[in-house]
Amino acid sequence: MEPKIIELPKIHDLRGNLSFFESPSQLPFKIKRTYWIYDVPGGEIRGSHAFKEQQEFIIALSGSFDIVLHDGFKEIKYSLNRSYYGLFIPKRYWRRLENFSTNALALIVSDKNFDENDYVRNFEEFKILRNV
Ligand code: TYD
């Protein structure tokens, strides 16, 4: 599967906006875990790793940040700055989250429970995993 921006429903009325996602309607996987990243000091970078099996969907619920994905050959940068779309990241993509705005809130849902053994934290090891 390829990384992709997934647009979410946006229900607008005079009381404000409401967006949501559920699987399988909006997401290509079943949600097993939710976590969020917040209070990131200016200039900090999160991530810088890949997952062997885990897939994720990331939304900027508040503020903005960039996600840079590397497939072993090239990088693609996605800027997230609205809460009605997010980025689907398939397994085996090296990813970096950077350029966090003040008060940025990253919501992440995953199809796996937390497992440190699923992390690839060394870029050379990642390239071997991708056969490059
Ligand atoms: P890590 O995934 O390395 O952070 P990021 O990729 O966002 O920079 O996680 C940081 C620490 O938090 C690490 O010690 C593992 C722990 N952690 C959990 O215990 N459970 C979780 O669901 C996540 C995502 C991380």
XYZ file of N, CA, C and O and ligand atoms in Angstrom:
553
model
N 0.830 -1.208 0.000
C 0.000 0.000 0.000
C 0.861 1.253 0.000
O 2.003 1.233 0.440
N 0.315 2.331 -0.488
C 1.023 3.604 -0.587
C 0.526 4.558 0.498
O -0.636 4.491 0.895
N 1.385 5.486 0.935
C 0.916 6.517 1.858
C -0.148 7.354 1.153
O -0.067 7.549 -0.061
N -1.116 7.818 1.902
C -2.090 8.716 1.255
C -2.772 9.603 2.284
O -2.997 9.201 3.430
N -3.108 10.805 1.801
C -3.919 11.717 2.607
C -5.362 11.239 2.528
O -5.879 10.987 1.424
N -5.983 11.060 3.677
C -7.385 10.637 3.711
C -8.228 11.802 4.214
O -8.018 12.307 5.322
N -9.148 12.229 3.372
C -10.088 13.301 3.744
C -11.192 12.695 4.605
O -11.713 11.626 4.281
N -11.536 13.375 5.668
C -12.546 12.863 6.589
C -13.856 13.638 6.424
O -13.842 14.783 5.949
N -14.951 13.039 6.838
C -16.211 13.783 6.794
C -16.100 15.033 7.668
O -15.410 15.018 8.696
N -16.755 16.101 7.230
C -16.780 17.330 8.018
C -18.228 17.768 8.091
O -18.831 18.090 7.060
N -18.768 17.709 9.286
C -20.171 18.061 9.455
C -20.237 19.447 10.070
O -19.815 19.651 11.215
N -20.720 20.362 9.260
C -20.684 21.772 9.643
C -22.098 22.232 9.972
O -23.030 21.962 9.226
N -22.254 22.842 11.111
C -23.510 23.570 11.344
C -23.192 24.794 12.197
O -22.027 25.090 12.453
N -24.234 25.502 12.595
C -24.006 26.788 13.285
C -23.268 26.612 14.603
O -22.681 27.548 15.125
N -23.267 25.382 15.114
C -22.597 25.141 16.409
C -21.127 24.785 16.243
O -20.434 24.553 17.215
N -20.688 24.740 14.989
C -19.273 24.397 14.758
C -19.129 23.177 13.887
O -20.093 22.703 13.288
N -17.933 22.625 13.835
C -17.633 21.500 12.949
C -17.431 20.207 13.734
O -16.993 20.248 14.896
N -17.733 19.111 13.081
C -17.495 17.791 13.674
C -16.914 16.888 12.579
O -17.452 16.835 11.474
N -15.809 16.242 12.889
C -15.237 15.264 11.961
C -15.039 13.948 12.699
O -14.996 13.929 13.929
N -14.892 12.889 11.945
C -14.747 11.569 12.587
C -14.097 10.607 11.614
O -14.017 10.882 10.408
N -13.617 9.497 12.151
C -13.232 8.385 11.284
C -13.555 7.109 12.008
O -13.569 7.067 13.238
N -13.873 6.096 11.254
C -14.052 4.767 11.802
C -13.569 3.786 10.765
O -13.458 4.122 9.586
N -13.209 2.601 11.239
C -12.782 1.604 10.278
C -13.910 0.587 10.131
O -14.579 0.283 11.122
N -14.166 0.086 8.919
C -13.356 0.277 7.719
C -13.792 1.443 6.830
O -13.204 1.597 5.757
N -14.766 2.277 7.233
C -15.270 3.278 6.281
C -14.210 4.279 5.853
O -14.073 4.587 4.675
N -13.457 4.816 6.811
C -12.461 5.824 6.444
C -11.035 5.286 6.457
O -10.168 5.839 5.780
N -10.789 4.272 7.262
C -9.410 3.794 7.414
C -9.211 2.405 6.817
O -10.104 1.561 6.915
N -8.027 2.139 6.250
C -7.777 0.823 5.659
C -7.303 -0.216 6.680
O -6.721 -1.227 6.308
N -7.504 0.048 7.967
C -7.146 -0.958 8.970
C -8.044 -0.798 10.190
O -8.737 0.200 10.337
N -8.003 -1.820 11.049
C -8.793 -1.803 12.269
C -7.969 -1.164 13.389
O -6.814 -1.546 13.589
N -8.549 -0.233 14.095
C -7.798 0.513 15.113
C -7.586 -0.343 16.368
O -8.533 -0.898 16.923
N -6.307 -0.403 16.793
C -5.991 -1.174 17.987
C -5.492 -0.255 19.109
O -5.586 -0.579 20.286
N -4.904 0.876 18.724
C -4.266 1.748 19.720
C -4.362 3.195 19.271
O -4.325 3.487 18.076
N -4.475 4.079 20.256
C -4.500 5.529 20.007
C -3.486 6.184 20.918
O -3.396 5.838 22.094
N -2.696 7.098 20.375
C -1.839 7.918 21.223
C -1.722 9.300 20.618
O -2.202 9.535 19.493
N -1.172 10.212 21.367
C -1.076 11.576 20.852
C 0.217 12.204 21.317
O 0.792 11.823 22.327
N 0.678 13.151 20.530
C 1.940 13.841 20.784
C 1.619 15.327 20.935
O 0.909 15.895 20.087
N 2.112 15.928 21.977
C 1.730 17.315 22.286
C 2.847 17.965 23.101
O 3.792 17.286 23.522
N 2.747 19.270 23.305
C 3.769 20.032 24.042
C 5.160 19.809 23.453
O 6.144 19.662 24.199
N 5.234 19.739 22.130
C 6.541 19.532 21.493
C 7.276 20.879 21.458
O 6.766 21.847 20.898
N 8.456 20.973 22.060
C 9.191 22.244 22.039
C 9.574 22.617 20.603
O 9.807 21.734 19.767
N 9.603 23.905 20.316
C 9.946 24.396 18.978
C 11.229 23.758 18.474
O 12.211 23.644 19.208
N 11.235 23.326 17.220
C 12.437 22.775 16.591
C 12.663 21.299 16.852
O 13.545 20.693 16.235
N 11.874 20.690 17.724
C 12.082 19.255 18.012
C 11.560 18.380 16.874
O 10.618 18.742 16.168
N 12.172 17.225 16.756
C 11.771 16.238 15.740
C 11.329 14.966 16.452
O 12.008 14.504 17.381
N 10.196 14.430 16.048
C 9.717 13.158 16.605
C 9.858 12.078 15.539
O 10.000 12.364 14.356
N 9.741 10.849 15.965
C 9.800 9.742 15.016
C 11.231 9.376 14.696
O 11.972 8.970 15.582
N 11.605 9.519 13.417
C 12.912 9.066 12.923
C 13.062 7.567 13.143
O 14.011 7.094 13.790
N 12.109 6.856 12.656
C 12.126 5.388 12.696
C 11.093 4.865 11.707
O 10.328 5.650 11.135
N 11.087 3.569 11.534
C 10.052 2.915 10.718
C 9.442 1.805 11.562
O 9.960 1.462 12.632
N 8.358 1.255 11.063
C 7.775 0.079 11.704
C 7.799 -1.084 10.715
O 7.534 -0.899 9.527
N 8.095 -2.256 11.241
C 8.120 -3.432 10.368
C 6.712 -3.803 9.918
O 6.489 -4.146 8.762
N 5.775 -3.743 10.832
C 4.423 -4.220 10.516
C 3.319 -3.202 10.772
O 2.261 -3.279 10.156
N 3.582 -2.302 11.682
C 2.523 -1.387 12.118
C 2.128 -0.374 11.039
O 2.979 0.182 10.361
N 0.831 -0.125 10.928
C 0.333 0.939 10.051
C -0.302 2.000 10.936
O -0.876 1.678 11.988
N -0.227 3.240 10.464
C -0.762 4.325 11.288
C -1.531 5.339 10.447
O -1.344 5.443 9.243
N -2.347 6.093 11.159
C -3.056 7.230 10.558
C -2.863 8.403 11.508
O -3.095 8.272 12.717
N -2.374 9.513 10.967
C -1.997 10.657 11.811
C -2.777 11.893 11.384
O -2.861 12.216 10.193
N -3.336 12.580 12.372
C -4.087 13.817 12.123
C -3.506 14.935 12.971
O -3.122 14.697 14.127
N -3.469 16.143 12.423
C -3.165 17.328 13.235
C -4.499 17.814 13.813
O -5.245 18.524 13.148
N -4.800 17.382 15.034
C -6.083 17.788 15.625
C -6.074 19.276 15.923
O -7.105 19.931 15.948
N -4.879 19.786 16.171
C -4.731 21.204 16.457
C -3.361 21.628 15.950
O -2.425 20.826 15.937
N -3.230 22.870 15.508
C -1.934 23.372 15.048
C -1.485 22.665 13.781
O -2.298 22.161 13.005
N -0.190 22.582 13.587
C 0.342 22.016 12.346
C 1.717 21.392 12.579
O 2.413 21.723 13.546
N 2.077 20.488 11.663
C 3.417 19.891 11.645
C 3.586 19.215 10.296
O 2.619 19.077 9.533
N 4.810 18.831 9.999
C 5.099 18.140 8.734
C 5.472 16.687 9.030
O 6.108 16.403 10.054
N 5.094 15.811 8.135
C 5.538 14.411 8.216
C 6.362 14.132 6.962
O 5.872 14.320 5.842
N 7.600 13.716 7.155
C 8.471 13.399 6.028
C 8.608 11.880 5.973
O 9.060 11.248 6.938
N 8.179 11.306 4.857
C 8.241 9.843 4.680
C 9.356 9.489 3.707
O 9.522 10.143 2.679
N 10.075 8.439 4.029
C 11.163 7.957 3.171
C 10.883 6.495 2.844
O 10.604 5.699 3.744
N 10.933 6.169 1.555
C 10.643 4.780 1.160
C 11.915 3.981 0.883
O 11.860 2.891 0.339
N 13.075 4.584 1.223
C 14.346 3.920 0.943
C 15.042 4.559 -0.250
O 16.260 4.482 -0.380
N 14.250 5.206 -1.120
C 14.812 5.894 -2.293
C 14.649 7.400 -2.177
O 15.542 8.165 -2.453
N 13.429 7.807 -1.819
C 13.147 9.245 -1.829
C 12.267 9.640 -0.639
O 11.625 8.784 -0.008
N 12.275 10.963 -0.407
C 11.455 11.521 0.678
C 10.264 12.259 0.090
O 10.380 12.918 -0.928
N 9.141 12.182 0.798
C 7.989 13.027 0.451
C 7.521 13.699 1.729
O 7.394 13.042 2.775
N 7.274 15.000 1.624
C 6.824 15.739 2.803
C 5.325 16.037 2.710
O 4.837 16.483 1.673
N 4.636 15.769 3.799
C 3.209 16.072 3.893
C 3.025 17.086 5.009
O 3.534 16.874 6.120
N 2.307 18.170 4.732
C 2.032 19.159 5.774
C 0.615 18.941 6.284
O -0.343 18.942 5.497
N 0.523 18.725 7.577
C -0.811 18.538 8.168
C -1.162 19.797 8.968
O -0.385 20.219 9.823
N -2.292 20.375 8.672
C -2.678 21.604 9.376
C -4.177 21.795 9.522
O -4.641 22.885 9.865
N -4.955 20.749 9.261
C -6.409 20.804 9.452
C -6.843 19.502 10.114
O -6.217 18.466 9.910
N -7.945 19.573 10.857
C -8.354 18.362 11.583
C -9.330 17.502 10.789
O -9.859 16.530 11.317
N -9.584 17.841 9.510
C -10.512 17.027 8.725
C -9.807 16.186 7.657
O -10.417 15.698 6.711
N -8.487 16.058 7.778
C -7.805 15.052 6.958
C -6.572 14.555 7.711
O -6.097 15.201 8.661
N -6.075 13.417 7.292
C -4.897 12.872 7.959
C -4.078 12.067 6.966
O -4.477 11.886 5.810
N -2.928 11.586 7.440
C -2.025 10.822 6.577
C -2.021 9.359 6.993
O -1.745 9.037 8.157
N -2.316 8.501 6.038
C -2.179 7.060 6.255
C -0.739 6.669 5.931
O -0.233 6.990 4.843
N -0.079 6.007 6.876
C 1.307 5.558 6.655
C 1.334 4.035 6.693
O 1.105 3.426 7.741
N 1.621 3.405 5.553
C 1.719 1.941 5.539
C 2.950 1.497 6.329
O 3.801 2.317 6.687
N 3.068 0.212 6.560
C 4.258 -0.297 7.223
C 5.492 -0.051 6.355
O 5.383 0.117 5.130
N 6.643 -0.077 6.995
C 7.931 0.017 6.289
C 8.182 1.348 5.578
O 8.694 1.374 4.457
N 7.758 2.419 6.198
C 8.158 3.762 5.758
C 8.895 4.445 6.894
O 8.408 4.470 8.028
N 10.076 4.954 6.592
C 10.811 5.743 7.583
C 10.100 7.076 7.701
O 9.786 7.710 6.696
N 9.833 7.504 8.923
C 9.079 8.747 9.066
C 9.654 9.646 10.141
O 10.229 9.190 11.146
N 9.471 10.943 9.879
C 9.954 11.986 10.760
C 8.841 13.011 10.891
O 8.231 13.388 9.891
N 8.567 13.430 12.114
C 7.573 14.491 12.336
C 8.335 15.722 12.792
O 9.120 15.643 13.746
N 8.124 16.853 12.104
C 8.924 18.041 12.399
C 8.119 19.300 12.153
O 6.980 19.228 11.687
N 8.741 20.436 12.468
C 8.123 21.739 12.206
C 6.805 21.909 12.964
O 5.822 22.425 12.417
N 6.780 21.452 14.203
C 5.562 21.551 15.023
C 5.276 23.010 15.366
O 6.175 23.748 15.792
N 4.032 23.413 15.191
C 3.630 24.756 15.619
C 3.399 24.739 17.135
O 3.291 23.673 17.755
N 3.289 25.908 17.697
C 2.910 26.006 19.113
C 1.532 25.365 19.275
O 0.659 25.561 18.441
N 1.355 24.597 20.324
C 0.075 23.941 20.610
C -0.333 22.876 19.602
O -1.505 22.519 19.529
N 0.608 22.384 18.811
C 0.267 21.308 17.873
C -0.115 20.056 18.662
O 0.490 19.726 19.687
N -1.143 19.391 18.151
C -1.601 18.139 18.766
C -1.727 17.098 17.664
O -2.563 17.240 16.763
N -0.876 16.077 17.725
C -0.890 15.001 16.725
C -1.628 13.806 17.305
O -1.224 13.263 18.342
N -2.717 13.418 16.646
C -3.439 12.215 17.059
C -3.018 11.079 16.135
O -3.025 11.238 14.915
N -2.663 9.943 16.736
C -2.180 8.810 15.938
C -2.979 7.565 16.302
O -3.119 7.254 17.493
N -3.494 6.892 15.292
C -4.119 5.594 15.544
C -3.329 4.533 14.794
O -2.806 4.771 13.701
N -3.249 3.370 15.417
C -2.416 2.288 14.899
C -3.219 0.991 14.875
O -4.173 0.823 15.635
N -2.780 0.094 14.008
C -3.455 -1.211 13.944
C -2.795 -2.253 14.845
O -3.147 -3.422 14.795
N -1.798 -1.798 15.656
C -1.102 -2.754 16.529
C -0.959 -2.177 17.935
O -0.901 -0.962 18.106
N -0.839 -3.045 18.905
C -0.446 -2.613 20.238
C 1.016 -2.186 20.205
O 1.757 -2.562 19.295
N 1.428 -1.427 21.222
C 2.815 -0.983 21.285
C 3.748 -2.185 21.385
O 3.533 -3.088 22.185
N 4.791 -2.169 20.539
C 5.762 -3.256 20.560
C 7.111 -2.705 20.086
O 7.284 -2.426 18.891
N 8.027 -2.535 21.016
C 9.330 -1.958 20.667
C 10.030 -2.795 19.596
O 10.791 -2.271 18.779
N 9.749 -4.105 19.556
C 10.395 -4.971 18.556
C 9.933 -4.679 17.127
O 10.557 -5.138 16.170
N 8.839 -3.931 16.996
C 8.358 -3.588 15.660
C 9.056 -2.338 15.117
O 8.912 -2.001 13.943
N 9.825 -1.641 15.969
C 10.524 -0.433 15.535
C 11.804 -0.784 14.786
O 12.527 -1.701 15.169
N 12.091 0.000 13.744
C 13.415 -0.021 13.121
C 13.963 1.380 13.324
O 13.463 2.344 12.749
N 14.956 1.506 14.199
C 15.443 2.832 14.588
C 16.777 3.175 13.927
O 17.347 4.223 14.191
N 17.261 2.273 13.084
C 18.542 2.488 12.412
C 18.278 2.544 10.900
O 17.681 1.629 10.328
N 18.706 3.649 10.270
C 18.346 3.860 8.858
C 18.965 2.800 7.942
O 18.339 2.392 6.957
N 20.173 2.351 8.271
C 20.808 1.316 7.445
C 20.015 0.009 7.529
O 19.820 -0.685 6.524
N 19.542 -0.279 8.728
C 18.707 -1.472 8.930
C 17.397 -1.336 8.141
O 16.886 -2.291 7.562
N 16.882 -0.098 8.127
C 15.657 0.175 7.373
C 15.866 -0.112 5.880
O 15.026 -0.736 5.229
N 17.025 0.307 5.341
C 17.275 0.096 3.910
C 17.377 -1.398 3.591
O 16.924 -1.849 2.542
N 17.914 -2.159 4.536
C 17.981 -3.612 4.340
C 16.562 -4.194 4.318
O 16.214 -5.013 3.468
N 15.741 -3.686 5.237
C 14.342 -4.134 5.294
C 13.628 -3.857 3.975
O 12.796 -4.645 3.518
N 13.968 -2.718 3.333
C 13.330 -2.326 2.065
C 14.057 -2.893 0.847
O 13.694 -2.591 -0.284
N 15.121 -3.668 1.111
C 15.910 -4.236 0.006
C 16.517 -3.172 -0.907
O 16.519 -3.333 -2.125
N 17.006 -2.072 -0.303
C 17.666 -1.061 -1.155
C 19.113 -0.888 -0.743
O 19.503 -1.268 0.340
P 8.496 6.806 20.198
O 7.568 5.990 19.352
O 9.959 6.568 20.063
O 8.224 8.370 19.953
P 8.132 9.187 18.582
O 8.286 8.232 17.468
O 6.828 9.841 18.617
O 9.210 10.211 18.626
O 8.044 6.629 21.713
C 8.624 7.367 22.756
C 8.561 6.512 24.025
O 7.217 6.243 24.378
C 9.256 5.182 23.850
O 9.985 4.914 25.050
C 8.138 4.179 23.740
C 7.000 4.833 24.485
N 5.679 4.496 23.911
C 4.814 3.664 24.593
O 5.109 3.174 25.705
N 3.590 3.374 24.045
C 3.212 3.879 22.829
O 2.085 3.585 22.356
C 4.144 4.723 22.128
C 3.794 5.272 20.781
C 5.355 5.000 22.691
